[in-house]
CSV table of C-alpha atoms and ligand atoms in Angstrom, one decimal:
chain,number,residue,atom,x,y,z
A,28,MET,CA,34.9,0.9,-71.3
A,29,SER,CA,37.0,3.4,-73.5
A,30,ALA,CA,38.4,2.8,-76.9
A,31,PRO,CA,41.5,0.5,-77.5
A,32,ASN,CA,44.6,2.1,-76.1
A,33,ASN,CA,46.6,1.8,-79.3
A,34,SER,CA,49.2,4.4,-78.5
A,35,PHE,CA,49.7,3.0,-75.0
A,36,ASP,CA,49.6,6.5,-73.7
A,37,PRO,CA,47.6,6.8,-70.5
A,38,VAL,CA,46.7,10.3,-71.4
A,39,GLU,CA,44.9,9.0,-74.4
A,40,VAL,CA,42.6,6.9,-72.2
A,41,THR,CA,39.9,9.3,-71.2
A,42,PRO,CA,39.3,8.1,-67.6
A,43,LEU,CA,43.1,8.2,-66.9
A,44,HIS,CA,43.6,11.7,-68.2
A,45,PRO,CA,44.9,13.9,-65.4
A,46,ASP,CA,42.0,16.4,-65.8
A,47,GLU,CA,39.5,13.6,-65.7
A,48,VAL,CA,41.1,12.0,-62.6
A,49,ALA,CA,41.2,15.3,-60.9
A,50,ARG,CA,37.5,16.0,-61.8
A,51,MET,CA,36.5,12.6,-60.4
A,52,ARG,CA,38.4,13.2,-57.3
A,53,GLU,CA,36.9,16.7,-56.8
A,54,GLU,CA,33.4,15.4,-57.5
A,55,ALA,CA,33.9,12.7,-54.9
A,56,LEU,CA,35.3,15.0,-52.3
A,57,ALA,CA,32.4,17.5,-52.9
A,58,ALA,CA,29.8,14.7,-52.5
A,59,ILE,CA,31.5,13.5,-49.3
A,60,ALA,CA,31.6,16.9,-47.8
A,61,ALA,CA,27.9,17.4,-48.7
A,62,ALA,CA,26.7,14.2,-47.0
A,63,GLN,CA,24.5,15.3,-44.1
A,64,ASP,CA,24.2,12.0,-42.2
A,65,LEU,CA,25.6,8.5,-42.1
A,66,ALA,CA,23.0,7.1,-44.5
A,67,GLU,CA,23.8,9.7,-47.1
A,68,LEU,CA,27.5,9.1,-46.6
A,69,LYS,CA,27.0,5.4,-47.2
A,70,GLU,CA,25.5,6.1,-50.6
A,71,VAL,CA,28.3,8.6,-51.5
A,72,ARG,CA,30.9,6.0,-50.5
A,73,LEU,CA,29.3,3.4,-52.8
A,74,ALA,CA,29.1,5.9,-55.7
A,75,HIS,CA,32.6,7.3,-55.4
A,76,ALA,CA,34.7,4.8,-53.6
A,77,GLY,CA,32.9,1.5,-54.4
A,78,ASP,CA,33.8,-1.2,-56.8
A,79,ARG,CA,31.8,0.4,-59.6
A,80,SER,CA,32.8,4.0,-58.9
A,81,PRO,CA,34.4,6.1,-61.7
A,82,LEU,CA,37.8,6.0,-60.0
A,83,ALA,CA,37.6,2.2,-59.5
A,84,LEU,CA,36.7,1.7,-63.2
A,85,ALA,CA,39.6,4.0,-64.2
A,86,ASN,CA,41.9,1.9,-62.1
A,87,ARG,CA,40.9,-1.2,-64.1
A,88,GLU,CA,42.1,0.6,-67.3
A,89,ILE,CA,45.7,0.7,-65.9
A,90,GLY,CA,46.2,-3.0,-66.5
A,91,ALA,CA,46.1,-2.5,-70.2
A,92,LEU,CA,48.8,0.1,-70.3
A,93,PRO,CA,52.5,-0.6,-71.2
A,94,PRO,CA,54.7,-1.1,-68.1
A,95,ALA,CA,56.3,2.3,-68.5
A,96,ALA,CA,52.9,4.1,-68.4
A,97,LYS,CA,51.5,2.0,-65.6
A,98,ALA,CA,53.5,3.7,-62.8
A,99,GLU,CA,52.4,7.2,-63.5
A,100,ALA,CA,48.8,6.4,-64.1
A,101,GLY,CA,48.8,4.1,-61.1
A,102,LYS,CA,50.2,6.9,-59.0
A,103,ARG,CA,47.6,9.4,-60.3
A,104,VAL,CA,44.5,7.2,-59.8
A,105,GLY,CA,45.9,5.6,-56.6
A,106,GLY,CA,46.5,9.1,-55.1
A,107,ALA,CA,42.9,10.2,-56.0
A,108,ARG,CA,41.4,7.0,-54.5
A,109,ARG,CA,43.5,7.4,-51.3
A,110,ASP,CA,42.3,11.0,-50.9
A,111,VAL,CA,38.7,9.9,-51.5
A,112,GLY,CA,39.1,7.0,-49.0
A,113,GLN,CA,40.6,9.3,-46.4
A,114,ALA,CA,37.9,11.9,-46.9
A,115,VAL,CA,35.2,9.2,-46.4
A,116,LYS,CA,36.9,8.1,-43.2
A,117,GLU,CA,37.1,11.6,-41.8
A,118,ARG,CA,33.5,12.5,-42.8
A,119,GLN,CA,32.4,9.1,-41.2
A,120,ALA,CA,34.1,10.0,-38.0
A,121,ALA,CA,32.7,13.5,-37.9
A,122,LEU,CA,29.1,12.3,-38.6
A,123,GLU,CA,29.4,9.5,-36.0
A,124,ALA,CA,30.5,12.0,-33.4
A,125,GLU,CA,27.7,14.3,-34.4
A,126,ARG,CA,25.2,11.5,-34.1
A,127,ASP,CA,26.5,10.4,-30.7
A,128,GLU,CA,26.2,13.9,-29.4
A,129,ARG,CA,22.7,14.2,-30.7
A,130,VAL,CA,21.6,10.8,-29.2
A,131,LEU,CA,23.0,11.9,-25.8
A,132,VAL,CA,20.8,15.0,-25.9
A,133,GLU,CA,17.7,13.4,-27.5
A,134,GLU,CA,17.7,10.2,-25.4
A,135,ARG,CA,18.6,11.8,-22.1
A,136,VAL,CA,16.7,10.5,-19.1
A,137,ASP,CA,16.0,13.1,-16.4
A,138,VAL,CA,16.7,11.0,-13.3
A,139,THR,CA,15.5,13.9,-11.1
A,140,LEU,CA,11.9,13.7,-12.3
A,141,PRO,CA,9.5,12.5,-9.5
A,142,TRP,CA,8.7,8.8,-10.0
A,143,ASP,CA,5.9,8.5,-7.4
A,144,ARG,CA,3.2,10.9,-8.8
A,145,THR,CA,0.9,7.9,-9.3
A,146,PRO,CA,0.1,6.7,-5.8
A,147,ARG,CA,0.3,3.0,-5.2
A,148,GLY,CA,-3.1,1.3,-4.6
A,149,ALA,CA,-3.9,-0.6,-1.5
A,150,ARG,CA,-6.0,-3.7,-0.9
A,151,HIS,CA,-9.5,-2.9,0.3
A,152,PRO,CA,-9.8,-3.3,4.0
A,153,LEU,CA,-12.9,-5.5,3.6
A,154,THR,CA,-10.6,-8.0,1.9
A,155,THR,CA,-7.9,-7.8,4.5
A,156,VAL,CA,-10.4,-8.0,7.4
A,157,ALA,CA,-12.2,-11.0,5.8
A,158,GLU,CA,-8.8,-12.7,5.4
A,159,ARG,CA,-7.9,-12.1,8.9
A,160,MET,CA,-11.2,-13.4,10.2
A,161,ALA,CA,-10.9,-16.5,8.1
A,162,ASP,CA,-7.3,-17.0,9.2
A,163,VAL,CA,-8.3,-17.2,12.8
A,164,PHE,CA,-10.4,-20.2,12.0
A,165,VAL,CA,-7.8,-21.7,9.6
A,166,GLY,CA,-5.5,-21.5,12.7
A,167,MET,CA,-8.1,-23.7,14.5
A,168,GLY,CA,-8.0,-26.3,11.7
A,169,PHE,CA,-10.9,-25.1,9.5
A,170,GLU,CA,-10.8,-25.1,5.7
A,171,ILE,CA,-12.0,-22.4,3.4
A,172,ALA,CA,-15.2,-23.3,1.4
A,173,GLU,CA,-16.8,-21.4,-1.5
A,174,GLY,CA,-20.1,-21.2,-3.3
A,175,PRO,CA,-21.6,-19.1,-6.1
A,176,GLU,CA,-22.9,-15.6,-5.6
A,177,VAL,CA,-25.7,-16.3,-8.1
A,178,GLU,CA,-27.3,-19.2,-6.2
A,179,ALA,CA,-30.2,-21.7,-6.7
A,180,GLU,CA,-33.2,-20.9,-4.5
A,181,TRP,CA,-33.0,-24.4,-3.3
A,182,PHE,CA,-29.6,-23.9,-1.7
A,183,ASN,CA,-30.3,-20.3,-0.5
A,184,PHE,CA,-33.7,-21.2,1.1
A,185,ASP,CA,-35.2,-24.7,0.8
A,186,ALA,CA,-32.3,-26.8,1.9
A,187,LEU,CA,-31.9,-24.3,4.8
A,188,ASN,CA,-35.5,-25.0,6.0
A,189,PHE,CA,-37.0,-21.7,4.8
A,190,GLN,CA,-40.7,-22.5,4.3
A,191,PRO,CA,-42.1,-21.3,1.0
A,192,ASP,CA,-43.9,-18.4,2.7
A,193,HIS,CA,-40.9,-17.2,4.7
A,194,PRO,CA,-40.8,-13.4,4.6
A,195,ALA,CA,-37.1,-13.4,3.6
A,196,ARG,CA,-38.1,-14.9,0.2
A,197,THR,CA,-40.3,-12.0,-0.8
A,198,MET,CA,-39.2,-9.2,-3.1
A,199,GLN,CA,-38.4,-7.0,-0.2
A,200,ASP,CA,-35.1,-8.8,0.7
A,201,THR,CA,-34.1,-10.9,-2.2
A,202,PHE,CA,-32.8,-10.1,-5.7
A,203,PHE,CA,-34.5,-12.7,-7.9
A,204,VAL,CA,-32.8,-13.5,-11.2
A,205,GLU,CA,-35.3,-13.2,-14.0
A,206,GLY,CA,-35.8,-16.3,-16.2
A,207,PRO,CA,-35.2,-16.1,-20.0
A,208,ASP,CA,-38.9,-15.7,-20.5
A,209,GLY,CA,-39.2,-13.0,-17.9
A,210,GLY,CA,-40.5,-15.5,-15.4
A,211,ASP,CA,-39.2,-17.4,-12.4
A,212,SER,CA,-35.7,-18.7,-12.8
A,213,GLY,CA,-35.3,-20.5,-9.5
A,214,VAL,CA,-32.1,-18.5,-9.1
A,215,VAL,CA,-31.3,-15.6,-6.7
A,216,MET,CA,-28.4,-13.5,-5.7
A,217,ARG,CA,-27.5,-15.3,-2.5
A,218,THR,CA,-28.9,-13.4,0.5
A,219,HIS,CA,-26.4,-14.9,2.9
A,220,THR,CA,-23.4,-17.3,2.9
A,221,SER,CA,-25.4,-20.0,4.6
A,222,PRO,CA,-26.0,-21.9,1.3
A,223,VAL,CA,-22.3,-22.8,1.3
A,224,GLN,CA,-23.1,-24.9,4.4
A,225,VAL,CA,-25.2,-27.2,2.2
A,226,ARG,CA,-22.7,-27.2,-0.7
A,227,ALA,CA,-19.9,-28.1,1.7
A,228,LEU,CA,-21.8,-31.0,3.2
A,229,LEU,CA,-22.7,-32.3,-0.2
A,230,SER,CA,-19.2,-32.0,-1.7
A,231,ARG,CA,-16.9,-33.0,1.3
A,232,GLU,CA,-16.2,-36.0,3.4
A,233,LEU,CA,-17.4,-35.8,7.0
A,234,PRO,CA,-16.4,-34.4,9.4
A,235,VAL,CA,-16.6,-30.9,8.0
A,236,TYR,CA,-14.9,-27.9,9.5
A,237,VAL,CA,-15.2,-25.0,7.1
A,238,VAL,CA,-15.5,-21.2,7.0
A,239,ALA,CA,-16.8,-19.4,3.9
A,240,PRO,CA,-16.2,-15.7,3.4
A,241,GLY,CA,-18.1,-14.1,0.6
A,242,LYS,CA,-20.3,-11.5,-1.0
A,243,THR,CA,-24.1,-11.4,-0.2
A,244,PHE,CA,-26.9,-9.3,-1.7
A,245,ARG,CA,-30.2,-7.9,-0.4
A,246,THR,CA,-32.5,-5.2,-1.7
A,247,ASP,CA,-31.4,-2.6,0.9
A,248,GLU,CA,-30.9,1.0,0.1
A,249,LEU,CA,-27.3,2.2,0.6
A,250,ASP,CA,-27.1,4.2,3.8
A,251,ALA,CA,-24.7,4.7,6.7
A,252,THR,CA,-25.3,1.2,8.0
A,253,HIS,CA,-26.8,-0.8,5.0
A,254,SER,CA,-25.6,-1.8,1.6
A,255,PRO,CA,-27.3,-3.9,-1.1
A,256,VAL,CA,-23.9,-5.8,-1.4
A,257,PHE,CA,-22.2,-6.8,1.7
A,258,HIS,CA,-20.0,-9.6,3.1
A,259,GLN,CA,-20.4,-12.4,5.6
A,260,LEU,CA,-18.2,-15.1,7.0
A,261,GLU,CA,-20.0,-18.4,7.4
A,262,GLY,CA,-18.8,-21.1,9.7
A,263,LEU,CA,-19.8,-24.7,9.8
A,264,VAL,CA,-18.8,-27.7,11.9
A,265,VAL,CA,-20.4,-31.2,11.4
A,266,ASP,CA,-18.9,-34.0,13.3
A,267,LYS,CA,-19.8,-36.7,15.9
A,268,GLY,CA,-20.6,-35.5,19.4
A,269,ILE,CA,-20.6,-31.8,18.6
A,270,THR,CA,-22.4,-29.5,21.0
A,271,MET,CA,-23.1,-25.8,21.5
A,272,ALA,CA,-20.2,-25.6,24.0
A,273,HIS,CA,-17.8,-26.1,21.1
A,274,LEU,CA,-19.5,-23.3,19.3
A,275,ARG,CA,-19.1,-20.9,22.3
A,276,GLY,CA,-15.4,-21.9,22.6
A,277,ALA,CA,-14.8,-21.2,18.9
A,278,ILE,CA,-16.5,-17.8,19.0
A,279,ASP,CA,-14.6,-16.8,22.2
A,280,ALA,CA,-11.3,-17.8,20.5
A,281,PHE,CA,-12.3,-15.7,17.4
A,282,VAL,CA,-13.2,-12.6,19.5
A,283,GLY,CA,-10.1,-12.9,21.6
A,284,SER,CA,-7.9,-13.2,18.5
A,285,MET,CA,-9.6,-10.4,16.5
A,286,PHE,CA,-10.3,-7.8,19.2
A,287,GLY,CA,-8.2,-8.7,22.2
A,288,GLU,CA,-7.8,-11.5,24.8
A,289,GLY,CA,-10.3,-11.9,27.6
A,290,LEU,CA,-13.3,-10.2,26.0
A,291,ARG,CA,-16.5,-11.8,27.1
A,292,THR,CA,-19.2,-13.0,24.7
A,293,ARG,CA,-22.8,-13.7,25.2
A,294,PHE,CA,-25.5,-15.6,23.3
A,295,ARG,CA,-29.1,-14.2,23.1
A,296,ALA,CA,-31.8,-16.6,22.1
A,297,SER,CA,-33.0,-16.0,18.5
A,298,TYR,CA,-34.5,-17.7,15.5
A,299,PHE,CA,-33.1,-18.9,12.2
A,300,PRO,CA,-34.8,-21.6,10.2
A,301,PHE,CA,-31.5,-23.5,9.7
A,302,THR,CA,-30.4,-23.7,13.4
A,303,GLU,CA,-32.2,-25.0,16.5
A,304,PRO,CA,-31.5,-23.6,19.0
A,305,SER,CA,-30.4,-20.3,17.5
A,306,ALA,CA,-28.7,-17.3,19.1
A,307,GLU,CA,-27.4,-13.8,18.3
A,308,VAL,CA,-23.8,-13.4,19.3
A,309,ASP,CA,-22.6,-10.3,21.2
A,310,MET,CA,-19.1,-9.5,22.4
A,311,GLU,CA,-18.1,-7.2,25.2
A,312,CYS,CA,-17.3,-3.7,23.9
A,313,PHE,CA,-13.5,-3.7,23.4
A,314,VAL,CA,-13.3,0.0,23.8
A,315,CYS,CA,-15.2,0.7,27.1
A,316,ARG,CA,-15.6,-2.9,28.3
A,317,GLY,CA,-19.0,-1.9,29.6
A,318,ALA,CA,-17.8,1.1,31.6
A,319,SER,CA,-20.0,3.5,29.6
A,320,VAL,CA,-23.2,1.8,30.5
A,321,GLY,CA,-25.3,4.1,32.6
A,322,ASP,CA,-22.6,6.8,32.7
A,323,PRO,CA,-23.8,9.7,30.5
A,324,ASP,CA,-20.6,11.6,31.2
A,325,ASN,CA,-18.5,8.9,29.5
A,326,PRO,CA,-20.4,7.9,26.3
A,327,CYS,CA,-18.9,5.2,24.1
A,328,ARG,CA,-19.2,5.7,20.4
A,329,THR,CA,-18.3,2.1,19.6
A,330,CYS,CA,-21.1,0.3,21.4
A,331,SER,CA,-23.4,3.4,21.8
A,332,SER,CA,-22.9,2.9,25.5
A,333,GLU,CA,-24.6,-0.5,25.5
A,334,GLY,CA,-21.5,-2.4,26.6
A,335,TRP,CA,-22.1,-5.1,24.0
A,336,ILE,CA,-21.6,-5.3,20.2
A,337,GLU,CA,-23.7,-7.7,18.1
A,338,ILE,CA,-21.4,-9.6,15.7
A,339,GLY,CA,-23.6,-12.2,14.1
A,340,GLY,CA,-25.9,-15.2,14.4
A,341,CYS,CA,-25.3,-18.8,15.2
A,342,GLY,CA,-26.9,-22.1,16.4
A,343,VAL,CA,-27.0,-25.8,16.3
A,344,VAL,CA,-27.5,-27.0,12.7
A,345,ASN,CA,-31.2,-28.0,12.3
A,346,PRO,CA,-31.4,-31.7,11.6
A,347,ARG,CA,-33.6,-30.9,8.6
A,348,VAL,CA,-30.6,-29.2,7.0
A,349,LEU,CA,-28.4,-32.2,7.7
A,350,VAL,CA,-31.1,-34.4,6.0
A,351,ALA,CA,-31.3,-32.1,3.0
A,352,ALA,CA,-27.5,-32.4,2.6
A,353,GLY,CA,-27.6,-36.2,3.0
A,354,VAL,CA,-26.1,-36.4,6.5
A,355,ASP,CA,-27.6,-38.7,9.1
A,356,PRO,CA,-28.7,-36.5,12.1
A,357,GLU,CA,-28.7,-39.6,14.3
A,358,VAL,CA,-25.0,-39.9,13.9
A,359,TYR,CA,-23.8,-36.4,13.2
A,360,SER,CA,-24.5,-33.0,14.8
A,361,GLY,CA,-23.0,-29.6,14.2
A,362,TRP,CA,-23.2,-25.9,14.6
A,363,ALA,CA,-22.9,-22.9,12.3
A,364,PHE,CA,-22.4,-19.2,12.5
A,365,GLY,CA,-22.6,-16.1,10.3
A,366,LEU,CA,-20.6,-13.0,11.0
A,367,GLY,CA,-20.9,-9.7,9.3
A,368,ILE,CA,-17.6,-8.6,7.7
A,369,GLU,CA,-18.7,-4.9,7.3
A,370,ARG,CA,-19.7,-4.8,10.9
A,371,THR,CA,-16.4,-6.3,12.0
A,372,LEU,CA,-14.5,-3.7,10.0
A,373,MET,CA,-16.7,-0.9,11.4
A,374,PHE,CA,-15.9,-1.9,14.9
A,375,ALA,CA,-12.3,-3.0,14.5
A,376,HIS,CA,-11.3,0.2,12.7
A,377,GLY,CA,-13.9,2.8,13.8
A,378,VAL,CA,-15.4,3.1,10.3
A,379,ARG,CA,-18.6,5.0,10.8
A,380,ASP,CA,-20.2,5.1,7.4
A,381,MET,CA,-20.9,2.2,5.0
A,382,HIS,CA,-20.5,4.7,2.1
A,383,ASP,CA,-16.7,4.8,2.8
A,384,MET,CA,-16.5,1.1,2.2
A,385,VAL,CA,-18.3,1.1,-1.2
A,386,GLU,CA,-17.4,4.4,-2.8
A,387,GLY,CA,-13.8,3.3,-3.8
A,388,ASP,CA,-12.1,6.5,-2.7
A,389,ILE,CA,-8.5,5.5,-2.5
A,390,ARG,CA,-7.9,7.9,0.4
A,391,PHE,CA,-10.0,5.5,2.4
A,392,THR,CA,-8.3,2.3,1.3
A,393,SER,CA,-4.8,3.7,1.4
A,394,ALA,CA,-5.3,4.5,5.1
A,395,PHE,CA,-5.2,0.7,5.5
A,396,GLY,CA,-2.5,0.3,2.9
A,397,SER,CA,0.1,-1.2,5.2
A,398,GLU,CA,-2.1,-4.1,6.0
A,399,ASN,CA,-1.5,-7.2,3.9
B,10,LIG,N1,-27.5,-16.4,7.5
B,10,LIG,C1,-27.9,-15.5,8.6
B,10,LIG,C2,-28.1,-14.1,8.1
B,10,LIG,O1,-27.7,-13.8,7.1
B,10,LIG,C3,-26.7,-15.5,9.6
B,10,LIG,C4,-26.6,-16.8,10.3
B,10,LIG,C5,-27.3,-17.0,11.5
B,10,LIG,C6,-25.7,-17.7,9.8
B,10,LIG,C7,-27.1,-18.2,12.2
B,10,LIG,C8,-25.6,-18.9,10.5
B,10,LIG,C9,-26.3,-19.2,11.7
B,10,LIG,O2,-24.8,-19.9,10.1
B,10,LIG,O3,-26.1,-20.3,12.3
B,10,LIG,O4,-28.8,-13.4,8.8
């Protein structure tokens, strides 16, 4: 605050002196013009047009002047403050326009850029084929069952009537899981989906109608027709009065639905510890329907001119398996089957080499991309 205004002359009050007011005005206008962006301008506005700016403080001095002096001083300071206010407004508008223009350039989105340079993935055909296979049985009233991939030896072998010296147990076929002390753990990577039969019987109410698609493991080298990791679809029916005729009917319905109506099937006698009697299931070649057999001029790549394609194993559930799963074989009977999913994919889609199914090249999977 300045000294008392004894003479009541505004010119005597330093902040109200015309030169001083003009200086404050010029200083303010110069600072406003120099503000490079809106943030700077805000600071300049507070310093030169705010409540504590020199011109605002000068304005407060006017109140102490005699009425005759007030008008002139008021006019002088008011004019300067109006000019400063106007200059802030104009600079504000100019800087806002500049900013808007810059944002339009900096934040521009080029809508002509290609959006599809990362190709969309596709579900693996093994997944889609496994789902289609299971769906055929779901359509017949079956439920989906599951079991663990790391399985107790008891489920994988013992309950399925594999004797302790059965060759399938040896290191040749089975991945054994090492125990914590490096010894026997009693646990294996399941070598087939058949242990799900026992799990389903132990965990469900009878009758049981289930299919179990899943991963299986054997110590095979990867080559054109083998893989250490592969997939099977297990089927199991246990009910009263079930015979092999029902099994044949279900297999026929499956083959008709997956590969085409009217294809014949045949059972060849075989052996599995968990079924008695057991059979290998063949279906008529859906490409040549047997026409290539004995005709060297028209070879068939799908069935190697044999006329038949092997799709899996099956049989009547061995009563020992029913007993192991707590089912009375005097009251209930059943059948089971195991189908190879890789084989089904190979035949259904003409995939020639197992490598294509496991290598994860998306050019392979995307060829099946439209399947869901
Ligand atoms: N588990 C057998 C295998 O992996 C396939 C099989 C055969 C499953 C006969 C069955 C069956 O359910 O009844 O070779």
